[in-house]
Amino acid sequence: MNQVNDRSRDIGAFVPAPDDDMIICRCEEITKGEIRKAVHDGMFTMTEIRRYLRTGMGLCQGQTCAKLVKGIVARELGISPAELEPATSRVPMRPIEMHIFANEAK
Amino acid sequence: MSNCAEVVIIGGGIIGCATAYYLAKKGTSVIVLEGSDHIGNGGSSRNGGGVRQSGRDPRELPLVMYGINHYWPTLSEELEVDCEYHQDGNLRLGKTEKHLQILQGLTDRAVAVGLDVRMIDSDEVRAINPYLSEEVIGASWCPTDGHANPLTTTLGYYKMARRLGVHFITGEKVKELRKIKGKLRQVITENNVYEGETVVLAAGLDSRQIAATVGIDIPMQAAMLEALVTEAEPHMFDQMLGTAEADFYGHQTKHGSFVFGGSSGLEGFTKDNGTPVTNSLTAPCICRGIMKYFPILSDAKIVRTWAGWMDKVVDGVPVLGNVEEVPGLVLACGFTGHGFGIAPSAASQLAELIVDGTTHVDLTDLRYDRFKAKI
Amino acid sequence: MKRYDLIIVGAGPSGLSAAIEAARRGLNVVVFDENEKPGGQLFKQIHKFFGSKEHKAKIRGFVIGEQLLKEADEAGVEVVLNATVIGLYQDKEVVVRIGEAVHHYKGDAVIIATGASENMVTFDGWTLPGVIGAGAAQTMMNLHGVKPGNKVLMLGSGNVGLVVSFQLLQCGCEVVALVDAAPKVGGYGVHAAKVARTGVPFYLSHTIVKAEGEECVTGVTIAEVDSHFQFIPGTEKHFDVDTICLAVGLSPMSQLLKMAGCEMEDNPKRGGQVPICDEYGRTSLPGVFVAGDVSGIEEASSAMIEGRMAGIVAAEYLGYMEKEELDSNLVDLDKALDGLRQGMFAPKNRGKDIETTDEGIPVSKNLLKHGFVADDEIERFPGVTHAKGIHPVMECTQNIPCNPCQDACPKHCIRIGSNITALPAVEEGSECVGCGMCVASCSGQAIFLVDETYEEGYASITIPYEFLPLPEVGAKGNALGRDGKKVCDAEVISVKSIPAFDKTNLLTMKVPTEYAMKARFYKEA
Amino acid sequence: MESRIAEHPILGVPEKGKKVTFTYNDTQVEGYEGEPIAAALKAAGLMVHRYTKKEHKPRGIFCAIGRCTDCVMVVDGKPNIRTCVTPLKEGMKVQTQYGVSDKPFAEQ
């Protein structure tokens, strides 16, 4: 079992930090404190953090903050960032207007 | 950590998480086994967020109505997360006379079981939602329907269940169920054996294969559904939307983005490469569908598309409750793509069934023993 | 659906190189790039590249970009710009947004060459307008002709931070400080030295405490950090700036590969999330290849070789080339790539403390701490010698893969040898004629011509000079030392600009003899 | 201070399209046709492109290559336009974006 799979794993209590109000996800304005708290609420994977808080779900789709969020989550869990799989990338790679997406060239 | 609990739940989606939560509230010890690495990774995080009564089969209608009356209005406070629940009605839109006939049929059936739903004309539709195109000529209207955020709701149940001491284990794929002395007791995974007095099977599509290991066959199959989400837009409307043609459904979220699901007609035959991946033809088709109803959204940018498997049961309603042949097994699967809105009441009733032996809502019509040949 | 033999995503150095090689072997190739202009980051690279001839050394990045485009055109490659690949689906289907429509294409092979994106760091105020990525600075000044700011603080002493700092100076910005939380300069010493000698102070073991300002950046406070990267109270320093530039590394832009179901790994040595692939870019998906930064952060020079490799590997995959031909082609490319991956900055040496050069000379500690080699350290390097009359002084003190100076000298005064990373040395018995070709050819701007007997009591020093306005002959100003501080008065005695120097002007100044080995930059008084 | 580079030591005199006028909120600003809107704003010393939805904080150019989407503004009435990759045209209407709207928060 990898370290993230046991959701009852003891990661200690949430301890407030002075930089908890630092914006991490610029698009959705999610702070470091919100991310850290989410980990203590059981969100142990990048995918869960993303779905719970919307980090990386804004216009840039996590291109700016993915690495930063990963580092914060890993630190809170006491594991290496490399152990955390990034959230799935999804089409479209760049935001695309509905009328353009709808217009398939023959 | 012990591998034994009073109840072992297979599946960490909204049904599994919510059932665990209601059981734990009753003081029951619970282990939840999730096959993927993430909680709520199946339909729970891929659906359109509808909390609907209209358009449902009369057999499941009492259950979802119970949830809308008893659970949804206070769910955000209860789960300490913003479920973004809006009870601002559901419009099911029609563009042709044929559509209106379909809607009338659905409406008649729902009214018969006591749901407040009625047909409205194009003026009334636009009074409710002024952004709709001229093509819309009528709709069915259920004012007590609504929508919520499936991601925060699912993970909210998980969070609270975990807080109440439920053990969740992800990445734990169940291979086999095993009866001991005539009663289902063991749940066997790749590396572990778990034991419970009761085993709840809430593994979505995987449930069929798992149930088969104790000789139970649930008549369901996979169908692919796809959805997409736009960038945030200024607030426009709060209703849940669907269409008679079922070419799209969705709503505007609290965040401002629009979540829409839809179909290209190809999804029943999508190549199964093991993961639900989007088809390149579907999202453009959904966009074309949306623009027919909402030309105003044609400049809205799509930021994400995704796909999910639905556990489609032969008669379109979930399989809930005990299975006589296998004492100890409780089924909670086959929600057929509309399991989100019904999840709180389904889960609470299962918890009642397991702990108290009786339920507030009669689940008889949803039991496994309902499947019969047509003649 | 329109089908190509090979679809390449990304028209940067690796993508174009792959396209050229594949098209030359007869493949029907298309390259899609979301940008208005091709070349990836090459068109923002205005410095001369390192390496040797085969790596296009001493050619400026944007010129390499033009060359690649011409080659691609001649080879029959179709390059489609403003073409955003929005998805890589099953069966190697590439969906591209072009103009007002989406297009579906299939490739029998696909090469993903999407490059990298910039890493970011957080600090109080990091979302304020005026805090920008180093890439943004390059884009604004080198593509759009707009200065990114007037007073800039650079965070990051890797090659990007150093190169962009120099570019900022070239376009007329003031760089008030170059800051890095690491205790040592991360990039090439020669890049650091050319920045330091203009007077930019380096603050290693420092990082940003906060960006100040309400509506946009008006100032910045930095402070020293301890070995655990925690601020040391009382070490704060304030600067008035309007721009803070972040150059804190790159991450592979590998999302398309993950989307397509490629096996991925998080590999810190490669800069983050990368596809699992072999040395020639073959991924876990048959027919899907990668090249360049997307499979591991390196330099544009290595990206071009990786691209060529992926191009011919794809050609062989599709039967346009026999296995034997592929293998023989790869031998040379392997050698070229291996050449770039040598020396102190080789991928295998990342994170290592290197105390001495390959020649056994202790490295300059001052260079790592302050960005310049101290006067009492410089004489121990083989390029720094004294001689009668004019002679080259090569202040190249680290083993990096680069040798244009060796070929530049018509009199063969400079010797590197077959090992491309060896430090340049003066060939004994050779005679310098003072042509200055070595000065102009040195990508690191580390070669000077010194004549300690220029005039009674005076020495002449020829320096590379890539700034405007160009000082005039006879101008009197200050000679700055390697540390950017004034060492003495200086008089400009010659300014040479010939096409062969490729925009590196050679400025010769006259200083008192005792400063011949100290003065390394000229600034108007 | 002038932030257009008149002549660059390596790149020479920047090649620019024809001079055009566009509006930034209520003021007339000059730029060059075809350059990104963001470059024209930067050259005019205009730093703030938008104010964020939740915290109403100012944002401007960050990545300049269309990835981070921090520089979005309301352009010709459409919100969320990446100004760093959108070419400038004569008469364009460029407005500060508040959340996802061109209306200041007090008016929303």
Short mmCIF file of C-alpha atoms in Angstrom, two decimals, chain A residues 22-24 26 63-64 67-68 70 81-82 84-97 99-101 103-105, chain C residues 34 84-87 89 97 99-104 119-124 126-127 250-251 253 255-256 258-259 266 271 273:
data_model
loop_
_atom_site.label_atom_id
_atom_site.label_comp_id
_atom_site.label_asym_id
_atom_site.label_seq_id
_atom_site.Cartn_x
_atom_site.Cartn_y
_atom_site.Cartn_z
CA MET A 22 -0.73 33.38 0.42
CA ILE A 23 -2.47 32.88 -2.92
CA ILE A 24 -1.19 29.72 -4.60
CA ARG A 26 -3.72 32.50 -9.10
CA GLN A 63 -0.15 25.34 -15.68
CA THR A 64 1.08 27.87 -13.15
CA LYS A 67 3.98 22.27 -8.98
CA LEU A 68 3.40 24.67 -6.11
CA LYS A 70 2.08 19.52 -5.19
CA PRO A 81 6.34 15.36 -4.20
CA ALA A 82 7.35 12.67 -6.69
CA LEU A 84 1.99 12.44 -5.85
CA GLU A 85 0.55 11.89 -9.26
CA PRO A 86 -0.54 15.10 -10.97
CA ALA A 87 -4.19 15.56 -11.79
CA THR A 88 -5.22 14.38 -15.24
CA SER A 89 -4.77 16.81 -18.09
CA ARG A 90 -7.88 17.32 -20.10
CA VAL A 91 -8.87 18.58 -23.51
CA PRO A 92 -8.73 21.41 -24.49
CA MET A 93 -5.14 22.38 -23.76
CA ARG A 94 -6.13 26.03 -24.11
CA PRO A 95 -9.55 27.56 -23.50
CA ILE A 96 -11.56 27.50 -26.71
CA GLU A 97 -14.74 29.36 -27.61
CA HIS A 99 -18.61 28.29 -31.41
CA ILE A 100 -15.10 27.37 -32.53
CA PHE A 101 -15.10 24.00 -30.77
CA ASN A 103 -17.14 24.20 -35.83
CA GLU A 104 -15.37 21.08 -37.06
CA ALA A 105 -13.56 21.61 -40.36
CA GLU C 34 0.20 27.69 -31.21
CA THR C 84 -3.28 25.23 -31.11
CA VAL C 85 -3.30 21.51 -30.49
CA ILE C 86 -6.15 21.13 -28.05
CA GLY C 87 -5.98 17.40 -27.62
CA TYR C 89 -6.75 11.47 -28.54
CA ARG C 97 -7.72 24.75 -33.42
CA GLY C 99 -8.62 30.12 -36.84
CA GLU C 100 -12.31 29.74 -36.20
CA ALA C 101 -12.48 25.96 -36.55
CA VAL C 102 -11.17 22.73 -35.07
CA HIS C 103 -9.48 20.24 -37.36
CA HIS C 104 -9.06 16.51 -36.85
CA ASN C 119 8.24 27.45 -12.56
CA MET C 120 7.08 30.03 -10.09
CA VAL C 121 7.76 30.83 -6.48
CA THR C 122 5.44 32.48 -4.03
CA PHE C 123 6.11 35.42 -1.78
CA ASP C 124 4.02 38.14 -0.28
CA TRP C 126 3.72 37.79 -5.95
CA THR C 127 0.45 38.34 -7.77
CA LEU C 250 11.39 25.18 -15.99
CA SER C 251 9.02 22.25 -16.03
CA MET C 253 5.04 20.81 -20.65
CA GLN C 255 0.21 17.45 -20.44
CA LEU C 256 -0.60 16.22 -23.95
CA LYS C 258 -0.43 12.36 -20.04
CA MET C 259 -3.73 13.04 -21.72
CA ASP C 266 7.94 12.45 -11.81
CA GLY C 271 12.52 18.88 -14.19
CA GLN C 273 6.52 15.20 -14.94
#
